[in-house]
Coordinates of C-alpha atoms and ligand atoms in Angstrom, one line a residue:
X1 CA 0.0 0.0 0.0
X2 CA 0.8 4.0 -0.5
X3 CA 2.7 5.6 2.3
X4 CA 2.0 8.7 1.1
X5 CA -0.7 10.1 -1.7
X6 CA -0.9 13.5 -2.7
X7 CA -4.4 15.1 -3.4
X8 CA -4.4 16.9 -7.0
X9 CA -7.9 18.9 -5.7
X10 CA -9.8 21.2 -3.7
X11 CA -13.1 21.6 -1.6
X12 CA -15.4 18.5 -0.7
X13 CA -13.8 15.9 -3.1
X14 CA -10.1 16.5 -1.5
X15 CA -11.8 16.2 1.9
X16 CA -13.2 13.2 0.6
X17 CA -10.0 11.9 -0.1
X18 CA -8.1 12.7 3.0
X19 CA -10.9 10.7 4.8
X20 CA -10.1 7.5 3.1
X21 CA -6.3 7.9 2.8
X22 CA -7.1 8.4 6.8
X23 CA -9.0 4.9 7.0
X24 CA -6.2 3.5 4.9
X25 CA -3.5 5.1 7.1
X26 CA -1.7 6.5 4.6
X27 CA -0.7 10.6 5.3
X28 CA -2.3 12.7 3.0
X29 CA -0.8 15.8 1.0
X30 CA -2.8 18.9 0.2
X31 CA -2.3 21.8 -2.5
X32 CA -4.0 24.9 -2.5
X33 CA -4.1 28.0 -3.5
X34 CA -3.9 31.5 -2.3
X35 CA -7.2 31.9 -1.9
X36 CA -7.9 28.4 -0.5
X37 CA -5.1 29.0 2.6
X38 CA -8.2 28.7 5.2
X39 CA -10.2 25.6 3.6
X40 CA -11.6 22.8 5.4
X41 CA -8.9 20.3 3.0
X42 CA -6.0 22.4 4.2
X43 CA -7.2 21.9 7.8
X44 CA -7.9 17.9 7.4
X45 CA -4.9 17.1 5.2
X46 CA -1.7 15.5 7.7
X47 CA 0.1 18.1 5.4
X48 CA -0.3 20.9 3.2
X49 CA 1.5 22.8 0.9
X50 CA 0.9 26.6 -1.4
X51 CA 0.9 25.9 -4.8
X52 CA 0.6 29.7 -5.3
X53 CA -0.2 31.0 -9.0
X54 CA -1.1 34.0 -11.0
X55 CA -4.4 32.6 -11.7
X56 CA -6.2 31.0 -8.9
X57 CA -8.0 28.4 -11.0
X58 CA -5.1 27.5 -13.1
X59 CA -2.8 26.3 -9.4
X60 CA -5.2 23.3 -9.6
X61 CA -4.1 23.0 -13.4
X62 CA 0.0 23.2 -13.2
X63 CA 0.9 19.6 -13.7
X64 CA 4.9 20.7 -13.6
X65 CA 4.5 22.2 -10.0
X66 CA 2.3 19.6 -8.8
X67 CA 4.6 16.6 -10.2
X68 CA 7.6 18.6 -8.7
X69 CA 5.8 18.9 -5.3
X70 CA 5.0 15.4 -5.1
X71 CA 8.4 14.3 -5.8
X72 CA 9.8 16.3 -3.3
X73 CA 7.3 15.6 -0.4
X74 CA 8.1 12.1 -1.4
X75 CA 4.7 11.3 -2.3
X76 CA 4.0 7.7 -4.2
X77 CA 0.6 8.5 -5.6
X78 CA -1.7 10.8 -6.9
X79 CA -4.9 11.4 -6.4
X80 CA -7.0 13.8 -9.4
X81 CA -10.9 13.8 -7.6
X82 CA -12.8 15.2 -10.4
X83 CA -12.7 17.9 -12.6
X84 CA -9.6 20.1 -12.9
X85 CA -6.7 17.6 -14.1
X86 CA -8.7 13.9 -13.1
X87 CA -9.5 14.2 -17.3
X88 CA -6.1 15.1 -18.5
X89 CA -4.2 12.7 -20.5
X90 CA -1.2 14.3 -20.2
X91 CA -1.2 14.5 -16.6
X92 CA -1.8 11.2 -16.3
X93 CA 1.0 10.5 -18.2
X94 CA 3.4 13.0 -16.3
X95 CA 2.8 10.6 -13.5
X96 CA 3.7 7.6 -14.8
X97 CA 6.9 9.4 -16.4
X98 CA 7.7 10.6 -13.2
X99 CA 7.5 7.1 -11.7
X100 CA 4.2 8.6 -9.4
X101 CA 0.6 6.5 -9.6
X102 CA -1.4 8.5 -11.2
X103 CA -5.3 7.1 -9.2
X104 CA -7.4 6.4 -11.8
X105 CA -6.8 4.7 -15.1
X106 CA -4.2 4.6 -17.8
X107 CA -3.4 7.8 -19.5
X108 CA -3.9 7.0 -22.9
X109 CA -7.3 5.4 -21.6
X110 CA -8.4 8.9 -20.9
X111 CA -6.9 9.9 -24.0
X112 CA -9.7 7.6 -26.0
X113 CA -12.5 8.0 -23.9
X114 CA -11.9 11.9 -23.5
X115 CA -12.3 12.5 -27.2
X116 CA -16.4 11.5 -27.8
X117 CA -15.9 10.8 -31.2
X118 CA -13.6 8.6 -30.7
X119 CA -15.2 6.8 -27.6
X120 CA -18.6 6.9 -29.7
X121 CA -15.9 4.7 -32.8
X122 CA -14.9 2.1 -30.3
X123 CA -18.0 1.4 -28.6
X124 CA -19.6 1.0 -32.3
X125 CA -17.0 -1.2 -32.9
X126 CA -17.3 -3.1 -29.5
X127 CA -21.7 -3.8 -30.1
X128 CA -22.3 -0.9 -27.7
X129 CA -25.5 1.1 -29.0
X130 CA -24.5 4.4 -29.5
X131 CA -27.0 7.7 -29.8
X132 CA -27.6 7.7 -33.4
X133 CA -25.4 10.5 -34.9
X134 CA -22.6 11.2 -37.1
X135 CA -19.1 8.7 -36.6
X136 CA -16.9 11.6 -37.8
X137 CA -16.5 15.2 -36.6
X138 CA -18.4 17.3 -39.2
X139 CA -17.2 20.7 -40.7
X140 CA -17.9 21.2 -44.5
X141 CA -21.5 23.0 -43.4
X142 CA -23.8 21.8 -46.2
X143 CA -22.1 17.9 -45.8
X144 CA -23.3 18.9 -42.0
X145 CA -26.5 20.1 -42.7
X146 CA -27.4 16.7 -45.3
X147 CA -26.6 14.6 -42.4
X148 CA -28.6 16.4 -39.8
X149 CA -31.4 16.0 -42.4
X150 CA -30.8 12.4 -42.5
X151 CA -30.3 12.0 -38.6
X152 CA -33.7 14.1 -38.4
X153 CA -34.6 17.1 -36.0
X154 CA -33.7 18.1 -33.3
X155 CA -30.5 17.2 -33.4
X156 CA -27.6 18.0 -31.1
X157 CA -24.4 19.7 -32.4
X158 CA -21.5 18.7 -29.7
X159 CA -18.1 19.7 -29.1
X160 CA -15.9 15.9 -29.5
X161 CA -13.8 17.6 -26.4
X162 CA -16.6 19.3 -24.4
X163 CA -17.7 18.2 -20.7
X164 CA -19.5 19.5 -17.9
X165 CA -22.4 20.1 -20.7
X166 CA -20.2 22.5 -21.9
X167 CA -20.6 22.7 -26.1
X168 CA -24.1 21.4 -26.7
X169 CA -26.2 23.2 -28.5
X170 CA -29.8 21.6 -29.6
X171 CA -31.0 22.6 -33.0
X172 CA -34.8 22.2 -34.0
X173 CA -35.3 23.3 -37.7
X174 CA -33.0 23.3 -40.7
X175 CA -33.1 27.5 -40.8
X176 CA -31.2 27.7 -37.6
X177 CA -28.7 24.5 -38.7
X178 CA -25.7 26.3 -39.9
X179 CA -25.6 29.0 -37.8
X180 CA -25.4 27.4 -34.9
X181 CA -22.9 24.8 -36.4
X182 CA -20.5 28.0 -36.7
X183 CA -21.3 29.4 -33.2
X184 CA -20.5 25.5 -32.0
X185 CA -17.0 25.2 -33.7
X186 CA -16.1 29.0 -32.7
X187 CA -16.8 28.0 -28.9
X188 CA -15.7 24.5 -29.3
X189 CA -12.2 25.9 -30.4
X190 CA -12.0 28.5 -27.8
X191 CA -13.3 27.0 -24.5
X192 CA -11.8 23.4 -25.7
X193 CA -8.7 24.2 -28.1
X194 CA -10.2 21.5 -30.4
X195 CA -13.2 22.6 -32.5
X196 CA -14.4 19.4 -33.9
X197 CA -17.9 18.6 -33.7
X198 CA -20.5 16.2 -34.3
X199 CA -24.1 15.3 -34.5
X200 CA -26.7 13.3 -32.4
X201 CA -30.3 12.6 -32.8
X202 CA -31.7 14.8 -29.8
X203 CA -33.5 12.0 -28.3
X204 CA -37.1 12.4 -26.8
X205 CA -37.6 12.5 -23.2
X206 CA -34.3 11.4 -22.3
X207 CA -33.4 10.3 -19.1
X208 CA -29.5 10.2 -18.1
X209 CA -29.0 6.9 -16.5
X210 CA -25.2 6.0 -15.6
X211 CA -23.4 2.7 -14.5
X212 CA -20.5 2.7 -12.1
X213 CA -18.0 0.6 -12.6
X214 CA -14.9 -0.9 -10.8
X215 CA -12.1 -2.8 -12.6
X216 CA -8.7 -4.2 -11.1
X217 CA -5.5 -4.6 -12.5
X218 CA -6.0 -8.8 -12.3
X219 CA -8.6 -8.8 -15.1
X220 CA -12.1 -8.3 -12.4
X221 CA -14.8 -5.7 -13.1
X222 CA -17.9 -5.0 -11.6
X223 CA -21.2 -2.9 -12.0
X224 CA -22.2 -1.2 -8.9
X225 CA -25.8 -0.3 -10.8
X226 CA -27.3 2.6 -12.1
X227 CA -27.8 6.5 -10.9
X228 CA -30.1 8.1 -12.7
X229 CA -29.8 12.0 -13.0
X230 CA -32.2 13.6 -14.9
X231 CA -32.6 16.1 -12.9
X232 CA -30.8 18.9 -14.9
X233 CA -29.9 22.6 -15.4
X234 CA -28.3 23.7 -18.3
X235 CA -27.3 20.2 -19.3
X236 CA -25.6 19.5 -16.0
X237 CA -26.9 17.5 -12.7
X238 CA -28.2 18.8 -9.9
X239 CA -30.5 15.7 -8.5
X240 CA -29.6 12.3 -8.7
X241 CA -30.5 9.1 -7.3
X242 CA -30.7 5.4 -7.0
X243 CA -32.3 3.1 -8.3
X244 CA -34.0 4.5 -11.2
X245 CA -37.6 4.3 -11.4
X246 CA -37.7 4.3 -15.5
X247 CA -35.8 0.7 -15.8
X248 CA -37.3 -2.7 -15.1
X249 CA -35.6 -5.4 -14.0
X250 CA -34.7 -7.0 -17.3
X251 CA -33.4 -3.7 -19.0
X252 CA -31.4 -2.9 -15.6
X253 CA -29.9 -6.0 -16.3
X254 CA -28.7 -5.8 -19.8
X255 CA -27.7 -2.0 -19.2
X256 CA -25.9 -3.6 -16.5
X257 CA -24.3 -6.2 -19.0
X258 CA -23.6 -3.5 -21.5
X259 CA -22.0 -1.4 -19.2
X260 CA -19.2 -4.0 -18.3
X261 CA -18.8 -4.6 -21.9
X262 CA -18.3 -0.6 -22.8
X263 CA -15.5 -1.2 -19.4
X264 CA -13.7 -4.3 -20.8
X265 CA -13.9 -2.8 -24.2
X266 CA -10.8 -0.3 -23.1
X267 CA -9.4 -2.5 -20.8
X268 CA -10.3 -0.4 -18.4
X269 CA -8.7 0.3 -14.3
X270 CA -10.0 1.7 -11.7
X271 CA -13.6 3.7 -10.5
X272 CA -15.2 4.6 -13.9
X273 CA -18.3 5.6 -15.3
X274 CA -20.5 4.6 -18.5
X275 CA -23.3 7.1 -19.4
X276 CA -26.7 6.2 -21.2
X277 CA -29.4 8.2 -22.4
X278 CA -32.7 6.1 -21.7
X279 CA -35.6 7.1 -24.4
X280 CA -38.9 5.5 -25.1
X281 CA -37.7 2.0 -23.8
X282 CA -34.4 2.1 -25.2
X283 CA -30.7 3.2 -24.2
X284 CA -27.6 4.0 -26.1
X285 CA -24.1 5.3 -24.6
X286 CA -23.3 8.7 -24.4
X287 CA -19.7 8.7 -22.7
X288 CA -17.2 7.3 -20.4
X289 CA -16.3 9.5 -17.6
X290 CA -12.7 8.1 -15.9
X291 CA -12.7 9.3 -13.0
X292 CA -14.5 9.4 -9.5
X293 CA -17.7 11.3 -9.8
X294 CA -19.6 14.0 -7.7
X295 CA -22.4 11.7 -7.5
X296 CA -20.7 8.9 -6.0
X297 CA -21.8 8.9 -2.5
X298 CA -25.1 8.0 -3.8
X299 CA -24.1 4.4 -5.0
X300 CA -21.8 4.3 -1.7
X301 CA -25.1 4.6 0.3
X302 CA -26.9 1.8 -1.5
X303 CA -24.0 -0.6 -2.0
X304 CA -21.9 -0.1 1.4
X305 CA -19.3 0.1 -0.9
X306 CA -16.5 2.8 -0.2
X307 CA -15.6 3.9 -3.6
X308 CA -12.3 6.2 -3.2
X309 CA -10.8 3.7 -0.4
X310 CA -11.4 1.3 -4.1
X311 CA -9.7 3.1 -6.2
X312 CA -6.6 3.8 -3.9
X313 CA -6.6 -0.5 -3.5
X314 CA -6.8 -1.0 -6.9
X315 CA -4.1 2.0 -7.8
X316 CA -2.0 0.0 -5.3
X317 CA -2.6 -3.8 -7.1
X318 CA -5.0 -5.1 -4.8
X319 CA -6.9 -7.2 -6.7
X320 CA -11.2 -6.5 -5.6
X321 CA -12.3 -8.5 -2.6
X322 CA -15.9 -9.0 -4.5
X323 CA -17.4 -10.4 -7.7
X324 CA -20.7 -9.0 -9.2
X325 CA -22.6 -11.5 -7.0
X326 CA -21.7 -9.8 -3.8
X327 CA -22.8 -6.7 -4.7
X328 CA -25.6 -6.0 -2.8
X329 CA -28.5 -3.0 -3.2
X330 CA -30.2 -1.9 0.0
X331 CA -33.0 0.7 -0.3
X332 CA -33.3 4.1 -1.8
X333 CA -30.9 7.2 -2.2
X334 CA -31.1 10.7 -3.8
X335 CA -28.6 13.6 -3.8
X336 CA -28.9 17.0 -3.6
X337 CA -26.0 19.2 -5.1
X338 CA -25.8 22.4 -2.8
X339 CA -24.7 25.4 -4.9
X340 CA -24.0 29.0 -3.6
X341 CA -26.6 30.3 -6.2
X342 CA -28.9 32.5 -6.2
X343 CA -32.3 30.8 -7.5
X344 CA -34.3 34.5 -7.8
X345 CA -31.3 36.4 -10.0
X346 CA -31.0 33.2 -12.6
X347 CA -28.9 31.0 -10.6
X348 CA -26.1 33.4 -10.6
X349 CA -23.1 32.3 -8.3
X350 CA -23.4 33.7 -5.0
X351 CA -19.4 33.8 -3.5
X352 CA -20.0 35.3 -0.2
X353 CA -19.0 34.6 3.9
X354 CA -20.6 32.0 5.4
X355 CA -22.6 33.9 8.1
X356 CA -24.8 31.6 9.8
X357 CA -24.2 27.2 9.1
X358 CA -26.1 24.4 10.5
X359 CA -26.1 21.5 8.7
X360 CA -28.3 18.5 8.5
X361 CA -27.8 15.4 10.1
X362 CA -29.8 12.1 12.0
X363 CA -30.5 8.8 10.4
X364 CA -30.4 8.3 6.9
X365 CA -28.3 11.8 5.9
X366 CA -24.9 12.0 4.9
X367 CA -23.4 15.2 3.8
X368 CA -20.1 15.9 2.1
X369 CA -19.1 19.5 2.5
X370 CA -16.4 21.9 1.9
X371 CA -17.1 25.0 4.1
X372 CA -17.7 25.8 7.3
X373 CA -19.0 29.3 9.5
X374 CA -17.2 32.3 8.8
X375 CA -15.7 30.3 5.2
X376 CA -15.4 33.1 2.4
X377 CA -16.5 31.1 -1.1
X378 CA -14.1 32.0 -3.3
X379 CA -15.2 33.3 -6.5
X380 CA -12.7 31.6 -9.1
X381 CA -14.2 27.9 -8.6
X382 CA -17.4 26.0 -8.9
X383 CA -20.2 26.9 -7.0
X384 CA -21.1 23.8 -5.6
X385 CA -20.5 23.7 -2.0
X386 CA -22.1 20.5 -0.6
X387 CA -23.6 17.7 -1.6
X388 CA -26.5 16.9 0.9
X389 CA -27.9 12.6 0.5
X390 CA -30.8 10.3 1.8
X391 CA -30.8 7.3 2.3
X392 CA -34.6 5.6 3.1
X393 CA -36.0 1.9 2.8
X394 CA -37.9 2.8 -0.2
X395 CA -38.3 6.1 -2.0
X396 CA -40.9 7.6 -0.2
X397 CA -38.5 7.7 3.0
X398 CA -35.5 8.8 1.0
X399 CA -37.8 11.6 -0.4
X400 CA -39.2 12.3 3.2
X401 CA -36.0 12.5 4.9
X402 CA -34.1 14.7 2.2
X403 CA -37.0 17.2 2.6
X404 CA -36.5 16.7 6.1
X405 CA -33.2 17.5 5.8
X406 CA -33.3 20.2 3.4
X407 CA -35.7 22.3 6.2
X408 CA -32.5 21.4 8.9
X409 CA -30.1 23.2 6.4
X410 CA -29.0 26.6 7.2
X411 CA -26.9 28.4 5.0
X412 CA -26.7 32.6 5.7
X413 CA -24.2 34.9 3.7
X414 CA -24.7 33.3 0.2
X415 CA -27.6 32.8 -1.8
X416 CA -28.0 28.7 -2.2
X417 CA -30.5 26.6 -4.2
X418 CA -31.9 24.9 -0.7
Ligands
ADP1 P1 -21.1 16.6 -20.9 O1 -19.9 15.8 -21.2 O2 -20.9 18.0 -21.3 O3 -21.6 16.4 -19.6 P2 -23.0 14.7 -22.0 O4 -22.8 14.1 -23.4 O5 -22.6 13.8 -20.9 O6 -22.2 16.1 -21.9 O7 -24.5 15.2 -21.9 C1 -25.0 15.9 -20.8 C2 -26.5 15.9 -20.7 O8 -27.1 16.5 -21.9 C3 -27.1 14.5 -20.6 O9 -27.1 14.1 -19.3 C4 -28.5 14.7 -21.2 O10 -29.3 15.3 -20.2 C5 -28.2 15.8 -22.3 N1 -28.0 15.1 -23.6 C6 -26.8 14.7 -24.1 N2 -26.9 14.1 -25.3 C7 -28.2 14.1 -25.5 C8 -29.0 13.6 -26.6 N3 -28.5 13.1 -27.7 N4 -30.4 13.8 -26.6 C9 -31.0 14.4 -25.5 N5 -30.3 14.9 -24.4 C10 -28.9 14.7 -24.4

């Protein structure tokens, strides 16, 4: 096992982190930067060191400091948590260069999954159902526009690089087609660096339903079922939960199947994620996300499962101490994603001190937080600040007991979406 793991990451998922590098007794390193010198991961990590920048946002993003850091401190594995560089292949591989495990899968791994087009080839080519759409990025606009025509409206144009739902943009009638295939490139090129694009049927009444996955370095992989979050703004979650109340039995089970297929198709290590859209009885992939995700606790809640202490085993060559038969599901859970917002001004973020906190708690609630009283949000990050679950025997409880919760909750200084 690690002696000492260094946490790439900030707010609730490095907290996260330190608690299961805790469990496994291994000391835990923190980064942070300037503005970060007084957060709760600084406070939990065994040690902690500035990674001060010009740019707040871009500390998280130096792989050269971080790589040199870890060296120094002596540290024998990384750990990404999500977002900032957990999706960067050449992170990834600046770990394995510098002889550091990089937690999470192998670099060119993320390489092939990170690119949707070519994720969308190779699970074509591996009897995955796909979202019908194009298998090539598009550019020559009336080659584009013939094929939308084919795919038939609405379609989706989508940035092959984009993430976070970042670079979608639906299109209903042929008028508005090339336009917004030209806005799409232009922001694909500037927000990603890459403007290719493609095009998806824009399926009816979709429903995002998701399949963890864990996979050791001996050849084992599991499913750990299905969260589904619909529950959207702007393309990205804000609700999820577990288990889904659009799948039977019979198609959890084949999603299930296809899911490990979509895993063993990249040979793939580690905690990872297969995304399906669910429409009118039918599901098709939509991506592979390699890396931990925010909505993990909710699987951890049904399953017992500790999903980061995972990772960190299988990052260290343990092989997994259960087959798919052992995996249990016990009850009902949903998330909340807490986000200093404010609901009344169009969800704009709300940085400000935490005046007044009192959090939820009893039977049933688990929350994974990043602040604390008197805690300045910082205004270069996200704005999530918490992620509130419940847990109940069924999913009236689960319901009850978030609302329950939610009423307990007690954020003053920012605006939130409670
Ligand atoms: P990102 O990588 O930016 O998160 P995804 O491809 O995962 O983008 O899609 C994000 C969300 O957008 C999905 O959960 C779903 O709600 C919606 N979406 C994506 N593709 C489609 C589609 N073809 N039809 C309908 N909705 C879609």
């Amino acid at each position: 096992m690690f002696n000492k793991v260094l946490i790439a990451n900030r707010g609730e998922i490095a907290i996260r982190i330190i608690r299961a590098l805790r469990e496994l007794e291994i000391t835990s390193v923190a980064v942070y930067s300037d503005s970060d010198k007084d957060s709760l991961h600084v406070l939990y990590a065994d040690l902690a060191y500035p990674l001060y920048g010009d740019r707040e946002i871009e500390t998280y993003m130096d792989i050269e400091k971080i790589i040199k850091l870890a060296k120094n401190v002596g540290a024998d594995a990384i750990h990404p948590g999500y977002g900032f560089l957990s999706e960067k292949e050449e992170f990834a591989k600046a770990c394995e260069e510098a002889g550091i495990v990089f937690i999470g899968p192998e670099s060119k791994v993320i390489g092939l999954m990170g690119n949707k087009i070519a994720a969308r080839k190779l699970m074509i080519a591996s009897g995955v159902p796909v979202v019908p759409g194009t298998e090539e990025a598009v550019s020559d606009p009336e080659k584009a526009k013939k094929i939308a025509a084919a795919i038939g409206y609405p379609v989706l144009i989508k940035a092959a690089a984009g993430g976070g739902g970042v670079g979608m943009r639906a299109v209903q009638k042929e008028e508005d087609f090339s336009a917004m295939l030209e806005r799409a490139q232009q922001q694909a090129a500037s927000v990603f660096g890459d403007a290719s694009v493609f095009i998806e049927k824009y399926m009816d009444q979709p429903r995002h339903i998701e399949f963890q996955l864990l996979a050791d370095s001996h050849g084992n992989i599991v499913h750990l079922g299905e969260r589904e979050c619909s529950i959207q703004r702007r393309y990205q979650k804000i609700i999820e939960e577990s288990p889904s109340t659009a799948l039977t039995p019979e198609i959890r089970q084949k999603m299930g199947k296809v899911a490990l297929a979509a895993g063993r198709a990249v040979n793939y290590q580690g905690a990872g994620t297969i995304e399906f859209i669910y429409s009118n009885g039918d599901f098709y992939f939509l991506e592979m996300n390699t890396r931990i995700q925010v909505e993990h606790p909710v699987t951890e809640m049904l399953t017992g499962v500790d999903l980061v202490k995972s990772q960190i085993r299988i990052a260290a060559g343990h092989p997994l101490p259960f087959g798919q038969e052992d995996i249990k599901f016990n009850g009902h859970t949903i998330e909340c994603r807490i986000c200093a917002e404010d609901p009344l001004n169009g969800f704009s973020p709300s940085p400000h001190r935490i005046k007044g906190y009192r959090s939820p708690g009893g039977f049933g609630i688990r929350i994974d937080s990043g602040v604390h009283l008197n805690y300045e949000i910082p205004t270069h990050y996200d704005s999530m600040i918490s992620k509130l679950l419940a847990w109940g025997n069924d999913r009236d409880e689960a319901i009850a007991r978030m609302r329950r919760a939610l009423r307990e909750y007690i954020i003053i200084g920012p605006k939130t979406n409670i």
